[in-house]
Short mmCIF file of C-alpha atoms and ligand atoms in Angstrom, two decimals:
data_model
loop_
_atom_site.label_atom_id
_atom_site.label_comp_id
_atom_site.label_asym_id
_atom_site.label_seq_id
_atom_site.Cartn_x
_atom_site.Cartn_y
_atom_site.Cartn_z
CA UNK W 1 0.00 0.00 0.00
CA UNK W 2 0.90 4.05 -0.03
CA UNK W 3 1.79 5.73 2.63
CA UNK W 4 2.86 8.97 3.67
CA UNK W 5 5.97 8.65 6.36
CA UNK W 6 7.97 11.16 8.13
CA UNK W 7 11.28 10.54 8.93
CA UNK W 8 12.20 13.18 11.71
CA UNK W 9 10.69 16.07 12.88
CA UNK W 10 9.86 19.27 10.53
CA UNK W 11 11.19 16.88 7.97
CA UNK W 12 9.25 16.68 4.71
CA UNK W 13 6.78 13.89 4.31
CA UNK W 14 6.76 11.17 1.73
CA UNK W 15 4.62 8.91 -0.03
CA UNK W 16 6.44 5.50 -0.03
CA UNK W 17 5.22 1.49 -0.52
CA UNK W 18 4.64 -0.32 2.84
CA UNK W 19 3.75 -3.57 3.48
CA UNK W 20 -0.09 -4.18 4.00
CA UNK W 21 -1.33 -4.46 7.62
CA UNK W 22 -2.60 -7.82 8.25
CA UNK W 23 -5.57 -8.67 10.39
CA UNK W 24 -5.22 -8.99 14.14
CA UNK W 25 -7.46 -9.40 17.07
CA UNK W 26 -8.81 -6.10 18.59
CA UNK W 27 -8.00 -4.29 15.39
CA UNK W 28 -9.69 -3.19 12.29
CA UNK W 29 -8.67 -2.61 8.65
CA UNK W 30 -9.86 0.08 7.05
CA UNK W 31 -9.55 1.56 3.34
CA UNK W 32 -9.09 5.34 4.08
CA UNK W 33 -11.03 7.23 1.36
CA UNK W 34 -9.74 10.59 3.39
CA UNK W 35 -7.63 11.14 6.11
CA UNK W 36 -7.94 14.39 8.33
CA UNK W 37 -4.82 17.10 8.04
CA UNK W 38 -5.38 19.09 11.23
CA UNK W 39 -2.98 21.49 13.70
CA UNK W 40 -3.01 18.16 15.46
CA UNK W 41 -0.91 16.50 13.04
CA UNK W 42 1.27 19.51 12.41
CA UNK W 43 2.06 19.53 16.27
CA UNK W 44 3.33 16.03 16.13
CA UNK W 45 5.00 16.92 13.45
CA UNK W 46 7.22 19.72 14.87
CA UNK W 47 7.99 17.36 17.69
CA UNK W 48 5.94 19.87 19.99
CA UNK W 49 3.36 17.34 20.95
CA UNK W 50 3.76 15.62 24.17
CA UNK W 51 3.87 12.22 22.69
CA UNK W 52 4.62 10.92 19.39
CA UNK W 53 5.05 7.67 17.08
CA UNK W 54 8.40 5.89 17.14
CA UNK W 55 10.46 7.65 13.99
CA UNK W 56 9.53 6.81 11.18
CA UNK W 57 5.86 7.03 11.26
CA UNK W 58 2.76 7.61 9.37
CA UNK W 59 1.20 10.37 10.80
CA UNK W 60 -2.79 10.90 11.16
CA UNK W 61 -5.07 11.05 14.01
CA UNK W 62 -8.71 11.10 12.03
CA UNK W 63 -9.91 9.60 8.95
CA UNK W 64 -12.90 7.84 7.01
CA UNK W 65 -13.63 4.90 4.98
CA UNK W 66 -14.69 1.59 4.81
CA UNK W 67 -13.92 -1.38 6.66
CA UNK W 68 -12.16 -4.49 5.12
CA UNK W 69 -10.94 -6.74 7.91
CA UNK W 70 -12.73 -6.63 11.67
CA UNK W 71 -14.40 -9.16 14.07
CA UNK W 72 -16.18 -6.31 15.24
CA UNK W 73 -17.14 -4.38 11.79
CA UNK W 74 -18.86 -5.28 9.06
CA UNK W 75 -16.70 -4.97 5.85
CA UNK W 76 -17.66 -2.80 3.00
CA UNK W 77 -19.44 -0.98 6.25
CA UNK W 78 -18.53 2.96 6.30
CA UNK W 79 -16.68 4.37 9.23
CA UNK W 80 -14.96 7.77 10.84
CA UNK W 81 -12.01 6.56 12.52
CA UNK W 82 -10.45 8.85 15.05
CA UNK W 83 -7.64 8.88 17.90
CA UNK W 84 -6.44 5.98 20.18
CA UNK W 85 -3.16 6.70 19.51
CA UNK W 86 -3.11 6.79 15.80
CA UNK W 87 -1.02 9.51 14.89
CA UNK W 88 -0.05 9.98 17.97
CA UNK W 89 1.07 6.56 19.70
CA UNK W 90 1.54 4.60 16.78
CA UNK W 91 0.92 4.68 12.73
CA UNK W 92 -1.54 6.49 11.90
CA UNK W 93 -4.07 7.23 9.27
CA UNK W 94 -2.43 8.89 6.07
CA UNK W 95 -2.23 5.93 4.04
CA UNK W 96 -4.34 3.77 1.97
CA UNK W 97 -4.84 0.80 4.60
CA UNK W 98 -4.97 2.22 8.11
CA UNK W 99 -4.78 -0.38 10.94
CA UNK W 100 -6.85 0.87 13.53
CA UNK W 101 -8.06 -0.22 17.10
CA UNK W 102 -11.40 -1.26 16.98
CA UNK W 103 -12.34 1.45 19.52
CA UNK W 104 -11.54 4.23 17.48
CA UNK W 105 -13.83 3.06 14.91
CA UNK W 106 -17.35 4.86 14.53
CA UNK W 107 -20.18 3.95 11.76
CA UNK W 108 -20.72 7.02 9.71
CA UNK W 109 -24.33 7.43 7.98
CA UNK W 110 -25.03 7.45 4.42
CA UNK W 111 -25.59 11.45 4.03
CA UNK W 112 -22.11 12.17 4.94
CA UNK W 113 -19.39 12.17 2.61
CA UNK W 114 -16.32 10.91 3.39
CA UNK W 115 -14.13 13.96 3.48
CA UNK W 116 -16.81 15.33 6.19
CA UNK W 117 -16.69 11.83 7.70
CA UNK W 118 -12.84 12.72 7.93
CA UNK W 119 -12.95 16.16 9.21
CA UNK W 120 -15.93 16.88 11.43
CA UNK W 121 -14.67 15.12 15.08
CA UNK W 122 -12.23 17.40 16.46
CA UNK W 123 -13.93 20.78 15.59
CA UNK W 124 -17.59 20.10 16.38
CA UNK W 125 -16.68 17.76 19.12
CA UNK W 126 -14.52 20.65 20.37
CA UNK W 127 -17.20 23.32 19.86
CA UNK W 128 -19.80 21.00 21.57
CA UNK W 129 -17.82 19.87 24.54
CA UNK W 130 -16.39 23.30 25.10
CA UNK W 131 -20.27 25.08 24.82
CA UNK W 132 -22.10 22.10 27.11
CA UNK W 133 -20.02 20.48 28.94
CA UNK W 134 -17.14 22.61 29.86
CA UNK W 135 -19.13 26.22 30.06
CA UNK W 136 -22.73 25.01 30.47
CA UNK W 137 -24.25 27.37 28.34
CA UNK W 138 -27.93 28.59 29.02
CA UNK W 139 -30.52 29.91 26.44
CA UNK W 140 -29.93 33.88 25.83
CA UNK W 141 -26.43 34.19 27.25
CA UNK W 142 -23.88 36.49 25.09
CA UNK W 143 -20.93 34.39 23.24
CA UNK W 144 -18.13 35.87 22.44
CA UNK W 145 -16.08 34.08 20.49
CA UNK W 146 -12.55 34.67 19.00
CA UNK W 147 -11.22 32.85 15.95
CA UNK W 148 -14.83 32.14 14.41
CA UNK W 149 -13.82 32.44 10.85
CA UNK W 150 -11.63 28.97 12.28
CA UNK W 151 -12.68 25.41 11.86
CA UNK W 152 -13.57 25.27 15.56
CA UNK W 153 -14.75 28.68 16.25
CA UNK W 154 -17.26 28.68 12.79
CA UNK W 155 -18.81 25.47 14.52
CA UNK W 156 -19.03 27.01 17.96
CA UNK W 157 -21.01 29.67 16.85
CA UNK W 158 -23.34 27.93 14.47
CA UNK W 159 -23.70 25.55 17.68
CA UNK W 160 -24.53 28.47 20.43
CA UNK W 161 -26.84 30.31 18.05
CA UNK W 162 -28.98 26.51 18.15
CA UNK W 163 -28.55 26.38 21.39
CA UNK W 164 -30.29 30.07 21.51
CA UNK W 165 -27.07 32.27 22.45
CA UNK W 166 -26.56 35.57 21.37
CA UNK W 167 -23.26 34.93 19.36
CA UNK W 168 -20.69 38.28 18.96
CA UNK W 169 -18.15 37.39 16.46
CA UNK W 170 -15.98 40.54 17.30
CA UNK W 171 -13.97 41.77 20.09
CA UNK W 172 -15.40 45.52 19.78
CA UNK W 173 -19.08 44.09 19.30
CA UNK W 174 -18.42 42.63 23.09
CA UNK W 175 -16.52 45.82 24.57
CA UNK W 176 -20.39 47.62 23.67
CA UNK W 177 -22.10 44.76 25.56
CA UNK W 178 -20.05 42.28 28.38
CA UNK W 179 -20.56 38.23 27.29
CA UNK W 180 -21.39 35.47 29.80
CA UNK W 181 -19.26 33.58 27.90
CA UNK W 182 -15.57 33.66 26.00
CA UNK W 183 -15.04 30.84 23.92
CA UNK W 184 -11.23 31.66 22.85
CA UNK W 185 -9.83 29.40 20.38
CA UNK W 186 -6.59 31.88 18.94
CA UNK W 187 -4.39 32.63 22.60
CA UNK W 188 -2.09 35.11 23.50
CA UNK W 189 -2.95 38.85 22.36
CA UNK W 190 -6.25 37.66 21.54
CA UNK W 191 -7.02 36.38 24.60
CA UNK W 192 -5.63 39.42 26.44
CA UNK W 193 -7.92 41.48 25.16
CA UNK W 194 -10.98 39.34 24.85
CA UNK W 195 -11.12 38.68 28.74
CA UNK W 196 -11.91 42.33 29.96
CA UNK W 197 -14.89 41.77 27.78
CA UNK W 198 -16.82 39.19 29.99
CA UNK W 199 -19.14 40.12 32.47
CA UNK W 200 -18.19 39.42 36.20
CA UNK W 201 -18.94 36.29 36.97
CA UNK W 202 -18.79 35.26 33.45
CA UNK W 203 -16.56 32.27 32.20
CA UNK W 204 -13.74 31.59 28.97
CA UNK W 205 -13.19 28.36 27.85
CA UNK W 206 -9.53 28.28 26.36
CA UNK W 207 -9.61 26.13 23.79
CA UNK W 208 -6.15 26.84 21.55
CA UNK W 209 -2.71 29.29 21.60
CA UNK W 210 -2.15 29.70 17.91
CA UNK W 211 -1.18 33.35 18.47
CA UNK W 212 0.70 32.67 21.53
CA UNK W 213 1.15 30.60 24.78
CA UNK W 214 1.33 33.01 27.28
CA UNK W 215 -1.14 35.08 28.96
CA UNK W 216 -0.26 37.95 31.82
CA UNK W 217 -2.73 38.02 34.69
CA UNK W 218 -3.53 40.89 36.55
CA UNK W 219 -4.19 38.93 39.85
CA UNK W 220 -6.16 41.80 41.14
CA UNK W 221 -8.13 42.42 37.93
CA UNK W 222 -8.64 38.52 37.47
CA UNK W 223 -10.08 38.07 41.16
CA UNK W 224 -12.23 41.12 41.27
CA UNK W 225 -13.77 40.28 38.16
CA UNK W 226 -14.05 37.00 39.21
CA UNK W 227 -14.31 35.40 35.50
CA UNK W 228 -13.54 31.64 35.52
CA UNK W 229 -10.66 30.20 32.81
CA UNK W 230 -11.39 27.09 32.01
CA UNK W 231 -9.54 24.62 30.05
CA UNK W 232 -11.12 22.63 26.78
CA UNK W 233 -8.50 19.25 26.58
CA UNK W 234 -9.97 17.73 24.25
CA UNK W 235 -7.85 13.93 24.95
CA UNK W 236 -9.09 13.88 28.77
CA UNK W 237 -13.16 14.61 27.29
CA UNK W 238 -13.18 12.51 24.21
CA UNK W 239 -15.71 10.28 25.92
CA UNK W 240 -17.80 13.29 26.17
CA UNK W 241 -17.19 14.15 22.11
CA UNK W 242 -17.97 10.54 21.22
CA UNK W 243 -21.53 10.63 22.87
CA UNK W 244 -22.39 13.97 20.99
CA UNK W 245 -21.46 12.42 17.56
CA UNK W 246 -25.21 10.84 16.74
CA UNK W 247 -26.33 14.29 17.21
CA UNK W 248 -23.60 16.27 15.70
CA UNK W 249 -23.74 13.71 12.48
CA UNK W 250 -27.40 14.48 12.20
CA UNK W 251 -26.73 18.22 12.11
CA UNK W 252 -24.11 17.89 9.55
CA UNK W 253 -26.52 15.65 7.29
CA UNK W 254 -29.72 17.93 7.53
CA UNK W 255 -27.88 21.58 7.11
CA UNK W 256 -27.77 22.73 10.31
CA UNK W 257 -24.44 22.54 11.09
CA UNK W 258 -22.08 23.73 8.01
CA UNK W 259 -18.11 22.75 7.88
CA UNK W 260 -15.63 23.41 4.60
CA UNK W 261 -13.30 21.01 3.35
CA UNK W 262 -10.48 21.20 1.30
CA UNK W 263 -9.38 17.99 -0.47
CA UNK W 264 -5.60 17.12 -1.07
CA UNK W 265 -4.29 14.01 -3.00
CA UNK W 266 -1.92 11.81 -0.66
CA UNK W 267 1.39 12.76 -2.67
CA UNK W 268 0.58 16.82 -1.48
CA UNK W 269 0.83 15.63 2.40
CA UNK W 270 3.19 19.09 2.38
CA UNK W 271 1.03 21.48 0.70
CA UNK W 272 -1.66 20.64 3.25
CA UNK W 273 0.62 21.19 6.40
CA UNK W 274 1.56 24.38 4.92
CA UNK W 275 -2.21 25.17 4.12
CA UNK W 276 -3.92 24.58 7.28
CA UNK W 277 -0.61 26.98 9.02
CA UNK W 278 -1.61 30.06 6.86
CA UNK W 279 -3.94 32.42 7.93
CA UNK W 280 -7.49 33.40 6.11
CA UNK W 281 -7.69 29.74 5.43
CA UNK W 282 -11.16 28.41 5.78
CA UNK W 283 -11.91 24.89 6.84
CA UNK W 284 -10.59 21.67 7.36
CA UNK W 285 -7.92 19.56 5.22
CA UNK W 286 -8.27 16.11 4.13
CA UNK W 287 -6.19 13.94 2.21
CA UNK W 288 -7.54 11.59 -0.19
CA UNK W 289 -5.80 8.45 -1.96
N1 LIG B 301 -7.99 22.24 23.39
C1 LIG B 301 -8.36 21.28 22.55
O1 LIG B 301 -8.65 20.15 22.96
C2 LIG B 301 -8.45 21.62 21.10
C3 LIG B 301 -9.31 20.90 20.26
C4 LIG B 301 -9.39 21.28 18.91
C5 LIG B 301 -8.62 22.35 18.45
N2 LIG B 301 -7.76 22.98 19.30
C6 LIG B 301 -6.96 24.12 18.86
O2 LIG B 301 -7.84 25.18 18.54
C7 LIG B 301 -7.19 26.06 17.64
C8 LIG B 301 -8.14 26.42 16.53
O3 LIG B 301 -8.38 25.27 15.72
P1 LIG B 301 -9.10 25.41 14.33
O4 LIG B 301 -9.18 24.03 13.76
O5 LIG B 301 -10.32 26.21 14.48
O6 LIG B 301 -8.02 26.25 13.53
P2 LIG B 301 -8.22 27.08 12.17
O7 LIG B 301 -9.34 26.51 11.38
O8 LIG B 301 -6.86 27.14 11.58
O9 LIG B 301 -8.67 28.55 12.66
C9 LIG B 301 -7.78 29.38 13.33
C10 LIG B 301 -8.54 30.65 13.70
O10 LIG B 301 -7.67 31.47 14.50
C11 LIG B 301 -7.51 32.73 13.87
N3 LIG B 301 -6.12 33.18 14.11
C12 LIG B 301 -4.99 32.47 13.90
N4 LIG B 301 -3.91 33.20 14.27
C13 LIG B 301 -4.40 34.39 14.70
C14 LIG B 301 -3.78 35.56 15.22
N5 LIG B 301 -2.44 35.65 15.33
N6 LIG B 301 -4.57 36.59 15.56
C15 LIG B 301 -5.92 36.52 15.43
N7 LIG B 301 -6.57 35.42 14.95
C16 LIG B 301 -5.80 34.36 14.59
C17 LIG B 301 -7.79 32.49 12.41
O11 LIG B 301 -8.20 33.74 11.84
P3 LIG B 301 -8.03 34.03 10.24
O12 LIG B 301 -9.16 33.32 9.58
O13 LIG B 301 -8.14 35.50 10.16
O14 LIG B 301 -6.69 33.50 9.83
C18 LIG B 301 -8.93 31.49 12.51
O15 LIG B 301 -10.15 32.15 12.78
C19 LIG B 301 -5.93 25.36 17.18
O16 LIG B 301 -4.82 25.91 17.89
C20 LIG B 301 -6.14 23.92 17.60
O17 LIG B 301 -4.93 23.24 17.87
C21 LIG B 301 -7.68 22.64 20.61
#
């Protein structure tokens, strides 16, 4: 089969012949028909992430297609296929044949094409877990929310407008009137100056740090406004993401819920990592054999 394999970190990835994974008990073979580029895969990449593959590796955490070998999958049935290690732990999905632990194995309906299949988990499982289970959003509470021309931010705010929030896309649309709610997915500056906008008492989920890691804290500011900072980890609550798939899948089929995807072919593995890094990009990158 192809696969794309990295050799070191930063270093350019290539599409080379490996053998074909054979069947094995607790795992599943799957014919990828696209495989999720996301800022997940670039951080293994770098060698930033906390864990990675042994060197050389396949990298890929997500993916869709249909299964060929499983005791627990029907073949020829169609799947989204999505952590457990792959990409991260082990080989992962950016190859024609991924060999996948059952458990990271979900059916994926008919309406949903595979490139969606591919690209949907992290940022509508983010958006969801970070709007219901992280900040318990009510009905008519403001959302501010920073990065939501992003892949995770665009889905946030489609998802708190259903969820009947008052969504404000822009930092100088909150200044006018305070949010109950940050949802920050861009970091640093951003984040600086998104926080005086909440309301006391209000909340920020922190979801990523693309425009920087660091954050000063006015200690006296922070505890007289008394606005809670909570962290959206997205490994520790997959559980959570996994049970809101049946509903998030139905949103995606009927409309309601809206996500771009850019398709790649496997040999442009590069082009995509470079893609997803620049900004004004819109959507989510998947490769497909
Ligand atoms: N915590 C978790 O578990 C978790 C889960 C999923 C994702 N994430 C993280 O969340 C972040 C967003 O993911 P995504 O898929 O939505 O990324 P994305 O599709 O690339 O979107 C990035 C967004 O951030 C904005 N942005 C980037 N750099 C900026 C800067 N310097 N100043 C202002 N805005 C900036 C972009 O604006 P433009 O459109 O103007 O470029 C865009 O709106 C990533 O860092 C990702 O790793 C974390």
């Amino acid at each position: 089969m192809k696969a794309v394999r990295i050799a070191g970190f930063g270093a350019a990835p290539v599409l080379e012949e490996m053998p074909d994974p054979q069947p094995r008990a607790g795992r599943t073979i799957v014919r990828m028909a696209a495989a999720t580029v996301g800022h997940i895969d670039r951080t293994v990449w770098t060698g930033a992430f906390l864990r990675h593959p042994p060197l050389p590796y396949v990298p890929g955490v997500e993916a869709a297609g249909i299964v060929v070998a499983s005791d627990r999958h029907a073949p020829g049935q169609r799947v989204w296929v999505r952590g457990s290690g792959l990409g991260t732990m082990e080989n992962g999905t950016w190859c024609e044949l991924i060999d996948a632990p059952d458990e990271a194995l979900g059916l994926l309906p008919d309406g949903i094409d595979m490139a969606l299949g591919s690209a949907f988990f992290s940022p509508c499982t983010s958006a969801w877990v970070a709007l219901h289970e992280v900040a318990k959003l009510q009905p008519g509470e403001r959302v501010l929310v920073t990065g939501a021309t992003g892949a995770v931010g665009s889905m946030t705010v489609q998802l708190a407008r259903d969820a009947g929030a008052i969504v404000l896309a822009r930092i100088e649309d909150a200044a006018l009137q305070p949010a109950d709610l940050l949802v920050d997915t861009v970091g640093g500056p951003v984040l600086e100056a998104a926080l005086p906008c909440i309301a006391p008492g209000g909340r920020a989920v922190l979801v990523g740090y693309t425009a920087g890691n660091a954050l000063p804290l006015n200690l006296a500011h922070f505890l007289q406004r008394d606005v809670a900072l909570l962290p959206l980890n997205m490994f520790r609550r997959e559980a959570a993401g996994r049970a809101a798939v049946p509903e998030l899948l139905a949103r995606l089929a009927d409309g309601r819920l809206k996500l771009e995807v850019r398709r790649f072919g496997l040999a442009e593995a590069a082009t995509a990592l470079e893609w997803i890094a620049q900004r004004g990009h819109r959507g989510r990158a998947v490769l497909v054999p």
